[in-house]
Coordinates of C-alpha atoms in Angstrom, one line a residue:
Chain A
X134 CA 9.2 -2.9 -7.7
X135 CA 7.1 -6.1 -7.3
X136 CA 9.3 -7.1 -4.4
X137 CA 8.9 -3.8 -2.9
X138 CA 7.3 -3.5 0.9
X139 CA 4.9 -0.7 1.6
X140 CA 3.4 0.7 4.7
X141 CA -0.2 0.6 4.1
X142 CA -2.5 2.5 6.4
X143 CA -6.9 2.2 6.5
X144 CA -7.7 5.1 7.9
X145 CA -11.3 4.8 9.7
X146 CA -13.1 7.1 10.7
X147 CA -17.0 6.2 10.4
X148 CA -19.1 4.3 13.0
X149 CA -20.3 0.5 12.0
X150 CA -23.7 -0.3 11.1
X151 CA -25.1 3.4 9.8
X152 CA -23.2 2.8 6.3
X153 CA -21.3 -0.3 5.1
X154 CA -18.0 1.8 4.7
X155 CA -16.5 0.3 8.0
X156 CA -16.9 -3.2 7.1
X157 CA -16.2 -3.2 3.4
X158 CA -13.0 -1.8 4.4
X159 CA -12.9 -4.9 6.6
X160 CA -12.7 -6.6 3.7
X161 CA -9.9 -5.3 2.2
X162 CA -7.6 -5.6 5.0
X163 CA -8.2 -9.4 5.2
X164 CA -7.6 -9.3 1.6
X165 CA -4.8 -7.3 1.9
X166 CA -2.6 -9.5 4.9
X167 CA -2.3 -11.9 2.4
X168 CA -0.1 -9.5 0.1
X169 CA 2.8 -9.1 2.8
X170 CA 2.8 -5.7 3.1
X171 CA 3.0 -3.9 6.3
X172 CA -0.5 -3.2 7.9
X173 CA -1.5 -1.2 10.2
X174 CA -4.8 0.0 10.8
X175 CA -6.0 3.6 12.4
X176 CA -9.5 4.1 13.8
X177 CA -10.3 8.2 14.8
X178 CA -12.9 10.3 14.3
X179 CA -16.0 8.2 14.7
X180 CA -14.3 4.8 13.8
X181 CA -13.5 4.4 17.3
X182 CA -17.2 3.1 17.9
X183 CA -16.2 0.3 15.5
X184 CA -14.2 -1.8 17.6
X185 CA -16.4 -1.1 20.7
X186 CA -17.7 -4.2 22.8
X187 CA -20.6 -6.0 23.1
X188 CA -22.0 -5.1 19.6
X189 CA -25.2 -6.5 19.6
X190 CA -27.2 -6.3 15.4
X191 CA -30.0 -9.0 16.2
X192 CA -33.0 -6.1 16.7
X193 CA -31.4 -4.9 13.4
X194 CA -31.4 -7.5 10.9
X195 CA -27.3 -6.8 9.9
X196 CA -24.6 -8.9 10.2
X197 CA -22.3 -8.4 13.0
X198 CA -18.8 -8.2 12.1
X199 CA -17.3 -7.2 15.0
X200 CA -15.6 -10.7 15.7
X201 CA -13.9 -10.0 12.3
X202 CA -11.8 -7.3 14.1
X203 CA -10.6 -10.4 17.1
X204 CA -9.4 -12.3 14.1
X205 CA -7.0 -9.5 12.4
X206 CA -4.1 -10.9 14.8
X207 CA -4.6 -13.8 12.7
X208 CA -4.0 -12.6 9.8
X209 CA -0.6 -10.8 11.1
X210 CA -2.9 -7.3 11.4
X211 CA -1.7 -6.1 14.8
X212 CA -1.4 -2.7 14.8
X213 CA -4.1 -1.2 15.8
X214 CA -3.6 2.6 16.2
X215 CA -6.6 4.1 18.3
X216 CA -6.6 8.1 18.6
X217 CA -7.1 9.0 22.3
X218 CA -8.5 12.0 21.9
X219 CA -11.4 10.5 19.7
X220 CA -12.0 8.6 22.4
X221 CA -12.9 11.0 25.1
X222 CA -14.7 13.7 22.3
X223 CA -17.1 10.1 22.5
X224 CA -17.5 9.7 26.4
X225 CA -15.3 6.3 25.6
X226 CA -12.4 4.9 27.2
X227 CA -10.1 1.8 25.8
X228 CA -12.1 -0.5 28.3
X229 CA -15.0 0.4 26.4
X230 CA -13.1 -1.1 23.3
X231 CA -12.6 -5.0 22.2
X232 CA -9.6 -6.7 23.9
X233 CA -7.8 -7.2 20.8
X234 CA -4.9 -9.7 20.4
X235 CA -1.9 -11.4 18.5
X236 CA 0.4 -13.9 19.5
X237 CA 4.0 -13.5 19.0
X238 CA 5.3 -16.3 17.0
X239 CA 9.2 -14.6 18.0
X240 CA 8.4 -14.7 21.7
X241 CA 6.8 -18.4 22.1
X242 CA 3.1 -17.3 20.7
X243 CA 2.9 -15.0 23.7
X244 CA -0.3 -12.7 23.6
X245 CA 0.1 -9.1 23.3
X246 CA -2.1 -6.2 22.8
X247 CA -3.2 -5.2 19.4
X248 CA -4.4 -2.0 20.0
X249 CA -2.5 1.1 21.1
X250 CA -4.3 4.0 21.9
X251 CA -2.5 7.1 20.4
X252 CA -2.0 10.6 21.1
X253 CA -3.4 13.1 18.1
X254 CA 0.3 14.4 17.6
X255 CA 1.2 10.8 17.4
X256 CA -1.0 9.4 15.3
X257 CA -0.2 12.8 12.6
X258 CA 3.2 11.3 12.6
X259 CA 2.3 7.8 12.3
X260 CA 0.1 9.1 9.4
X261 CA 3.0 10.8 8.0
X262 CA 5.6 7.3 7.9
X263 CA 3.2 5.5 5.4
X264 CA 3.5 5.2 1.9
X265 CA 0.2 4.3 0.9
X266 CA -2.9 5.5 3.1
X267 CA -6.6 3.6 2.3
X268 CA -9.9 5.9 3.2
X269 CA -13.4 4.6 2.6
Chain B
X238 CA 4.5 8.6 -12.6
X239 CA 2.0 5.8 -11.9
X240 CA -1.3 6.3 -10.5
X241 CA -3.6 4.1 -9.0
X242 CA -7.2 5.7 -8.6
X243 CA -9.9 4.3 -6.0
X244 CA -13.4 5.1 -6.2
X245 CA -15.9 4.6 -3.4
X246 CA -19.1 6.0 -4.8
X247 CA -21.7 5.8 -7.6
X248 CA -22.6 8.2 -10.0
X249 CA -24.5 11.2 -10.4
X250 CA -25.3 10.7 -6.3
X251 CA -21.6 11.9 -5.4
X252 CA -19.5 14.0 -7.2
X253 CA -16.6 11.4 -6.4
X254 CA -16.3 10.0 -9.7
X255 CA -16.8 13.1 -11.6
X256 CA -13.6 14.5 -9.6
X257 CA -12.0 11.0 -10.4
X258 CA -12.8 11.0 -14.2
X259 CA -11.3 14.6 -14.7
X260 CA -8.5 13.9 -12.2
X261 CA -8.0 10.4 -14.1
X262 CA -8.0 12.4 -17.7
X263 CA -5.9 15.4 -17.1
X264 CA -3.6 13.2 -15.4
X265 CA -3.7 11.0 -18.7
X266 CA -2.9 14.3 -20.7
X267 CA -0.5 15.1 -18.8
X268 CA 1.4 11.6 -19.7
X269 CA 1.1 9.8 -16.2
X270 CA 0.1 6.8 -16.3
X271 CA -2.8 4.8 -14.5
X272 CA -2.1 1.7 -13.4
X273 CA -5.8 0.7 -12.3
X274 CA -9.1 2.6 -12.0
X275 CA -11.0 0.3 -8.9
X276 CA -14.8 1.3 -8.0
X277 CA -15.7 0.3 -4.7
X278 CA -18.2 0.4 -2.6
X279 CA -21.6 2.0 -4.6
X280 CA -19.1 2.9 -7.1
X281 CA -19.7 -0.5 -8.3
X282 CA -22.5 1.6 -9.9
X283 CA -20.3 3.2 -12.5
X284 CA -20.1 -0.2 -14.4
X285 CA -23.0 -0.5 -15.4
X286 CA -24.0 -0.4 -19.3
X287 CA -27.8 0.6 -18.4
X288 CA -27.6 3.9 -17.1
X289 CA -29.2 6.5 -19.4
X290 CA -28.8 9.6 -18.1
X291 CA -31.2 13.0 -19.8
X292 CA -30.0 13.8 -22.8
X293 CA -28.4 17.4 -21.4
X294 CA -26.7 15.5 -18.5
X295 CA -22.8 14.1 -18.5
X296 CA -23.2 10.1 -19.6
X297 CA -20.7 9.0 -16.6
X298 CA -20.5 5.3 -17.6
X299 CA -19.6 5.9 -21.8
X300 CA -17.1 9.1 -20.5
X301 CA -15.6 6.0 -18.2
X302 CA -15.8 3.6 -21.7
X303 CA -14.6 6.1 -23.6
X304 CA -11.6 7.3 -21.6
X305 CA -10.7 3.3 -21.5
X306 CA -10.9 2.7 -25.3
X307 CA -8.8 6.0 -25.8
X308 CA -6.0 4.8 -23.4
X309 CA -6.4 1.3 -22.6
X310 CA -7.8 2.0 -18.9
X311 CA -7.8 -0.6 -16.5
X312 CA -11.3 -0.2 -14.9
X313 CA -11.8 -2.9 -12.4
X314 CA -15.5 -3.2 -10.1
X315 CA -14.4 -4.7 -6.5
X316 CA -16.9 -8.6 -7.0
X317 CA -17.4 -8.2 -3.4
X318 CA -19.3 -5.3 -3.5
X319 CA -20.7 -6.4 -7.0
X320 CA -22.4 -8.6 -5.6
X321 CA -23.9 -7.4 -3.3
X322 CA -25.4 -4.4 -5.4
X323 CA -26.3 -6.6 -8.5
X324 CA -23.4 -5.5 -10.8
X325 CA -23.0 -8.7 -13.5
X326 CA -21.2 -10.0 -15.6
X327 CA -21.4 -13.1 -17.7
X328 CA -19.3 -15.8 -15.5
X329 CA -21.3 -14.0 -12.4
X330 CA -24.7 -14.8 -13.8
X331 CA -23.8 -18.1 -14.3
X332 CA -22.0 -18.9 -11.5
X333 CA -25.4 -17.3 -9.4
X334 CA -27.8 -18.0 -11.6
X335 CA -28.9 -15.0 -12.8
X336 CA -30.9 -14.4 -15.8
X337 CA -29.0 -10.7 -16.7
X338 CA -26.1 -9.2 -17.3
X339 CA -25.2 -5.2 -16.9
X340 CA -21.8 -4.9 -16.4
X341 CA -20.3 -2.7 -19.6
X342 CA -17.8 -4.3 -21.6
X343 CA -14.8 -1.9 -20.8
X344 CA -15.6 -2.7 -17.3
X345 CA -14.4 -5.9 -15.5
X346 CA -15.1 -7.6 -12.5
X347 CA -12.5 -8.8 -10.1
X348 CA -11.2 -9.1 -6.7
X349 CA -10.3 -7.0 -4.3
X350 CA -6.9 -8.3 -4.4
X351 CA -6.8 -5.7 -7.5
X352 CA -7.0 -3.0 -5.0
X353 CA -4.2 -3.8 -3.4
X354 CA -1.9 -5.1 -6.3
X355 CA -2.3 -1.4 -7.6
X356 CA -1.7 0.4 -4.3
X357 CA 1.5 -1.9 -4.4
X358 CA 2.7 -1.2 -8.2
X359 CA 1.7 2.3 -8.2
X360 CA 3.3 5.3 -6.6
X361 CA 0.6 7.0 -5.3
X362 CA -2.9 5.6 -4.6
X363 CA -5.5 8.7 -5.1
X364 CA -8.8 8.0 -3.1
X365 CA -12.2 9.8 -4.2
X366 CA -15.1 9.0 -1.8
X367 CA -17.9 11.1 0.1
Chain C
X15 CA 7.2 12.1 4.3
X16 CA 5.4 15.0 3.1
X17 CA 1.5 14.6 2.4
X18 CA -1.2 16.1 0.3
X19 CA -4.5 16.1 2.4
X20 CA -7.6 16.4 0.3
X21 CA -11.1 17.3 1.5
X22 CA -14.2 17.5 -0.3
X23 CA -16.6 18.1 2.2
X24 CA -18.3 21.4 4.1
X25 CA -17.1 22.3 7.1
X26 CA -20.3 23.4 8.3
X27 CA -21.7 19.6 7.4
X28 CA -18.9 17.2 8.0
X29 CA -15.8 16.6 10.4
X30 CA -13.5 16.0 7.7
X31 CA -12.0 19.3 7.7
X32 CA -11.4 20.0 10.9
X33 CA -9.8 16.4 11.7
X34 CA -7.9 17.0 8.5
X35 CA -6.5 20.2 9.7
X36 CA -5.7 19.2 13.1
X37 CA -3.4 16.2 11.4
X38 CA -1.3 17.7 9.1
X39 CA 1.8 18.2 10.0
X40 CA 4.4 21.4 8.5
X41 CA 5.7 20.8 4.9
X42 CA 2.5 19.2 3.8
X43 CA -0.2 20.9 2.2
X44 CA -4.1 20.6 1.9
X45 CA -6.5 20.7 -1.3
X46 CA -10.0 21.6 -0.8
X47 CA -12.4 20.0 -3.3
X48 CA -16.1 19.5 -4.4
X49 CA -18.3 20.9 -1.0
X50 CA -14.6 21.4 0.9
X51 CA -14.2 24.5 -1.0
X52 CA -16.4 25.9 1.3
X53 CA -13.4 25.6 4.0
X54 CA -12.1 27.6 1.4
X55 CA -13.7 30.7 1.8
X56 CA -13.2 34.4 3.7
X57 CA -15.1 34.9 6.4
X58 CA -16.5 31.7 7.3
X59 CA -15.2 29.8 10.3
X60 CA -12.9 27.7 8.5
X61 CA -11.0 30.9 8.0
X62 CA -9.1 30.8 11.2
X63 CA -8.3 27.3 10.8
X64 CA -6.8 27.8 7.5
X65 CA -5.0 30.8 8.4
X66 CA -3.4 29.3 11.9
X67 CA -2.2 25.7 10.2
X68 CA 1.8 26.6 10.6
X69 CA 3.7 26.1 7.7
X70 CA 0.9 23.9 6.0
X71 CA 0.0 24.9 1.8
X72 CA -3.9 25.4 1.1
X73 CA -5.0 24.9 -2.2
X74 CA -8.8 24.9 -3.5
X75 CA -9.7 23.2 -7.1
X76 CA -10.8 26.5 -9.3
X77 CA -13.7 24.3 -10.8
X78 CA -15.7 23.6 -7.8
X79 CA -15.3 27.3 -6.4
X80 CA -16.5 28.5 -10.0
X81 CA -19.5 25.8 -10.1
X82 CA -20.5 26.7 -6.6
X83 CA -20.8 30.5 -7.3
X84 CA -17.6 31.5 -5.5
X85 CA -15.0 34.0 -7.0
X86 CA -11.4 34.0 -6.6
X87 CA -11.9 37.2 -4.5
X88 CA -13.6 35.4 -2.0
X89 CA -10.9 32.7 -1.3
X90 CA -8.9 33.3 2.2
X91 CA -5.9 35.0 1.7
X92 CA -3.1 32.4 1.5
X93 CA -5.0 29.7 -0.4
X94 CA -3.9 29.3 -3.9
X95 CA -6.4 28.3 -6.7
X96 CA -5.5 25.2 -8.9
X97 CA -7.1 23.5 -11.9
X98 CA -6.9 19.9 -12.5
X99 CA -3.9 19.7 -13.8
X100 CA -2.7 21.3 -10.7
X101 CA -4.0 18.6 -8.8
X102 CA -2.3 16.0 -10.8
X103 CA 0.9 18.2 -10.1
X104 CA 0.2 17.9 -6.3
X105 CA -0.2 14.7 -5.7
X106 CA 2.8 14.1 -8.1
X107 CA 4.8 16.5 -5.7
X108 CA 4.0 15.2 -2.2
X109 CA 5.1 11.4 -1.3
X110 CA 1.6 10.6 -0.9
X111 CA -2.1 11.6 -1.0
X112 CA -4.3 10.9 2.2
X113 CA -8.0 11.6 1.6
X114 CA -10.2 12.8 4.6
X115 CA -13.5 11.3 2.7

């Protein structure tokens, strides 16, 4: 059971900033890549504006942790599942989001994509393969 | 079966943690097991020993302690988010320098790394949030 | 994999519901607890929603309909009314428990 590899999914779905929620669950995903499990992280719903560019907190006194998300690939967090449709209820578009990365240590480091935006439908089903799902 | 329950708000603001605490019980009655309890977020709050609620209200912190001492609970507070909202216990105050303690005794403080050690040994991770 | 979904938020306040109910998928089933009882209820415009979700299970926690005034009567047909311990059982039954909180 110890041995055991799970599919773990964070789920987010609130904005940065307004409540800590989005980056305390930050947290424990950095915690969590160290417990070689697969990751993969889902952002719908309003967590979409958390991995929007050129987040600026200095007129609001609060630590931006934005460049936390740049570092997930890092930590062997690369999938990041982004709900389409999310994005255009918000007037967004995936240029609008953080050029996320990772660099595949199977393909001579080459850099690929971290984030792949998702149909709805899609992301039900990717919902639906996990065996442990994380909501905060 | 083996539960692990997760907890992301304080009490008496949110009704999360009354729906935990009875979902935690019953499921305890029912002869599941729970493999951890872990408050996060501003359910850091539910650890501490100095709430005193009105006499006619629900004592959320003792039904926590209670429920512990009756079946050897695991009840873990997240230290991240301790510290940050002042939940301590003795090898936090002196590590910080603080002059108090609050966190009660059935309660312990530990990492997050707890979190994910009991989505991994449990077989179903039950979130209660706002 | 089948799920169970829980809500415990209003409709009429949050958009957990309806992003809940727009990502289930047939063979899983939905709870509605604490203020997502109100989803819950004849009537309202959650009714629809609850009514269309194809071969999806909607159950709402007895306790929080009694506490907030509501009688079984007025629970859309369909939805079956659980206590605790029928909660425990659910998320016993389904693989896993994804909360919409």
């Amino acid at each position: 059971m110890a041995e055991e590899i799970k599919n773990f999914l964070y789920l987010n779905r609130r904005a940065p900033y307004g409540t800590i929620y989005a980056w305390e669950s930050l947290e424990v995903v950095l915690i969590g890549a160290a417990f070689d499990q697969k990751v993969s992280l889902a952002f719908l719903d309003d967590g979409v504006f958390q991995i929007v560019k050129g987040q600026d907190t200095t007129g609001v006194d609060m630590k931006n942790f934005s460049p936390t998300y740049a570092a997930l690939g890092d930590y062997d967090v690369n999938q990041l599942y982004v709900e389409r449709e999310s994005l255009e209820e918000r007037g967004l578009t995936v240029d609008d989001l953080m050029h996320l990365t990772w660099e595949d240590e199977d393909e001579d480091w080459a850099e690929k994509d971290s984030i792949r935006v998702v149909s709805r439908a899609e992301l039900a089903k990717i919902i639906e393969q996990q065996d442990v799902v994380f909501s905060f | 079966m083996k539960f692990a329950i997760q907890i992301n708000e304080g009490p008496y603001q949110h009704q999360a943690t009354d729906s935990a605490y009875l979902f935690t019980k019953t499921a305890l009655e029912k002869g599941h097991e729970i493999f951890r309890v872990f408050f996060y977020h501003d359910g850091v709050g539910n650890g501490t020993r100095l709430t005193t609620p009105p006499q006619d209200d629900r004592h959320i912190v003792n039904r926590w302690a209670d429920l512990a001492e009756k079946y050897d609970l695991d009840l873990v507070v997240c230290v991240a988010a301790a510290q940050r909202r002042g939940m301590v216990d003795a090898g936090e105050a002196e590590r910080n320098g603080k002059d108090a303690t609050n966190i009660h005794p059935k309660f312990r403080i530990s990492g997050l790394g707890q979190l994910i050690e009991a989505a991994v040994q449990s077989e179903r991770l039950v979130v209660f949030g706002d | 994999m089948s799920e169970l979904h829980t809500v415990n938020k209003s409709p009429f306040e949050k958009s957990s519901f309806d992003s809940c109910v727009e990502h289930v998928l047939e063979g899983s089933a939905v709870l509605l607890y604490e203020d997502g009882v109100y989803a819950a209820i004849r009537g309202t415009a959650a009714e629809g929603k609850v009514k269309s979700a194809q071969g999806v299970k909607f159950y709402a926690l007895g306790p929080d309909l009694k506490a907030r005034g509501l009688s079984g009567e007025r629970v859309t047909d369909g939805v079956e009314i659980v206590d605790y311990a029928g909660f425990v059982d659910l998320a016993a039954e389904y693989d896993k428990v994804v909360a919409w909180v």
